[in-house]
């Protein structure tokens, strides 16, 4: 296992624990739980990659020729077989994205990827919502102070 990879995993865990403790000190339970999702996704990806020779296993069907070709060409991925460890954490879910300008895009995602994405999206939504609520409170105070 690559020592830099282990160092990156340790740093992810340390930063997650630090941010969770910071949120809990401020009695912000929801962002702490969201950071737990992010940490769980990162750790699950790290576990499956480290147990499979520093490569993310991909479960691809024979009819997915484009994905099979990309996996065989890339050094970061490997096709899952009977020797793959923790295969339930491998890239297995098909993701299709269709954008008007950029066209369509297909990829595979793992449980860890989905946890990471949902955690980051949840964190962004939470802080955008908090900023909107704080902005509404500030503007309401200004409105109440206006002379009638």
Tab-separated table of C-alpha atoms in Angstrom, residues 28-138:
chain	number	residue	atom	x	y	z
A	28	UNK	CA	-24.605	22.439	15.075
A	29	UNK	CA	-25.597	18.768	14.946
A	30	UNK	CA	-26.782	18.626	11.325
A	31	UNK	CA	-23.490	19.777	9.748
A	32	UNK	CA	-21.636	17.373	12.042
A	33	UNK	CA	-23.763	14.506	10.725
A	34	UNK	CA	-23.202	15.670	7.153
A	35	UNK	CA	-19.429	15.693	7.694
A	36	UNK	CA	-19.802	12.148	9.039
A	37	UNK	CA	-21.330	11.203	5.665
A	38	UNK	CA	-18.368	12.752	3.859
A	39	UNK	CA	-15.872	10.969	6.114
A	40	UNK	CA	-17.688	7.651	5.749
A	41	UNK	CA	-17.650	7.969	1.957
A	42	UNK	CA	-13.948	8.857	1.900
A	43	UNK	CA	-13.026	6.029	4.255
A	44	UNK	CA	-15.087	3.459	2.318
A	45	UNK	CA	-13.365	4.469	-0.929
A	46	UNK	CA	-9.991	4.364	0.810
A	47	UNK	CA	-10.643	0.882	2.198
A	48	UNK	CA	-11.670	-0.642	-1.121
A	49	UNK	CA	-8.770	0.996	-2.977
A	50	UNK	CA	-6.166	-0.016	-0.405
A	51	UNK	CA	-7.383	-3.627	-0.239
A	52	UNK	CA	-7.292	-3.998	-4.036
A	53	UNK	CA	-3.732	-2.961	-4.847
A	54	UNK	CA	-4.310	0.827	-4.937
A	55	UNK	CA	-6.936	0.455	-7.659
A	56	UNK	CA	-10.672	1.000	-7.506
A	57	UNK	CA	-12.502	-2.118	-8.709
A	58	UNK	CA	-15.277	-1.573	-11.247
A	59	UNK	CA	-18.177	-3.934	-11.798
A	60	UNK	CA	-19.023	-3.672	-15.494
A	61	UNK	CA	-21.337	-5.764	-17.612
A	62	UNK	CA	-20.177	-7.107	-21.000
A	63	UNK	CA	-22.516	-4.734	-22.864
A	64	UNK	CA	-20.799	-1.692	-21.288
A	65	UNK	CA	-17.977	-1.658	-23.846
A	66	UNK	CA	-17.000	1.977	-23.372
A	67	UNK	CA	-16.566	1.542	-19.605
A	68	UNK	CA	-14.665	-1.725	-20.065
A	69	UNK	CA	-12.310	-0.011	-22.508
A	70	UNK	CA	-11.691	2.938	-20.144
A	71	UNK	CA	-11.034	0.630	-17.188
A	72	UNK	CA	-8.504	-1.427	-19.141
A	73	UNK	CA	-6.643	1.724	-20.253
A	74	UNK	CA	-6.535	3.428	-16.832
A	75	UNK	CA	-4.117	2.513	-14.056
A	76	UNK	CA	-6.394	3.750	-11.266
A	77	UNK	CA	-9.145	1.187	-11.918
A	78	UNK	CA	-9.383	-2.559	-12.286
A	79	UNK	CA	-12.205	-4.858	-13.314
A	80	UNK	CA	-13.775	-6.686	-10.389
A	81	UNK	CA	-13.414	-10.456	-10.406
A	82	UNK	CA	-13.660	-13.269	-7.862
A	83	UNK	CA	-10.399	-12.130	-6.206
A	84	UNK	CA	-11.701	-8.612	-5.518
A	85	UNK	CA	-11.961	-7.733	-1.841
A	86	UNK	CA	-14.949	-5.836	-0.384
A	87	UNK	CA	-16.680	-5.929	-3.760
A	88	UNK	CA	-19.807	-4.282	-2.318
A	89	UNK	CA	-17.800	-1.019	-2.081
A	90	UNK	CA	-16.671	-1.143	-5.737
A	91	UNK	CA	-17.887	1.173	-8.508
A	92	UNK	CA	-21.152	-0.469	-9.480
A	93	UNK	CA	-23.893	2.137	-9.964
A	94	UNK	CA	-24.461	3.608	-13.418
A	95	UNK	CA	-24.609	7.404	-13.458
A	96	UNK	CA	-25.895	9.192	-16.552
A	97	UNK	CA	-25.674	12.960	-16.791
A	98	UNK	CA	-27.098	14.895	-19.717
A	99	UNK	CA	-26.130	18.553	-19.965
A	100	UNK	CA	-27.492	20.859	-22.675
A	101	UNK	CA	-24.170	22.368	-23.729
A	102	UNK	CA	-21.687	19.630	-22.831
A	103	UNK	CA	-23.707	16.625	-23.978
A	104	UNK	CA	-24.158	13.372	-22.118
A	105	UNK	CA	-21.764	11.653	-19.749
A	106	UNK	CA	-21.823	8.137	-18.304
A	107	UNK	CA	-19.756	6.768	-15.432
A	108	UNK	CA	-19.792	4.317	-12.560
A	109	UNK	CA	-20.052	5.283	-8.903
A	110	UNK	CA	-19.538	3.455	-5.641
A	111	UNK	CA	-21.379	3.711	-2.350
A	112	UNK	CA	-18.503	5.888	-1.121
A	113	UNK	CA	-18.888	8.240	-4.099
A	114	UNK	CA	-22.603	8.596	-3.424
A	115	UNK	CA	-21.966	9.309	0.274
A	116	UNK	CA	-19.295	11.882	-0.637
A	117	UNK	CA	-21.524	13.631	-3.157
A	118	UNK	CA	-24.585	13.672	-0.923
A	119	UNK	CA	-22.497	14.925	2.004
A	120	UNK	CA	-20.910	17.783	0.048
A	121	UNK	CA	-24.258	18.704	-1.524
A	122	UNK	CA	-25.907	18.614	1.906
A	123	UNK	CA	-23.196	20.805	3.406
A	124	UNK	CA	-23.510	23.360	0.585
A	125	UNK	CA	-27.311	23.362	0.896
A	126	UNK	CA	-27.135	23.731	4.680
A	127	UNK	CA	-24.823	26.742	4.619
A	128	UNK	CA	-26.710	28.365	1.713
A	129	UNK	CA	-29.935	27.926	3.688
A	130	UNK	CA	-28.288	29.340	6.824
A	131	UNK	CA	-27.001	32.346	4.866
A	132	UNK	CA	-30.466	32.956	3.427
A	133	UNK	CA	-32.094	32.744	6.869
A	134	UNK	CA	-29.513	35.115	8.366
A	135	UNK	CA	-30.014	37.479	5.413
A	136	UNK	CA	-33.779	37.417	5.925
A	137	UNK	CA	-33.374	38.190	9.641
A	138	UNK	CA	-31.088	41.124	8.883
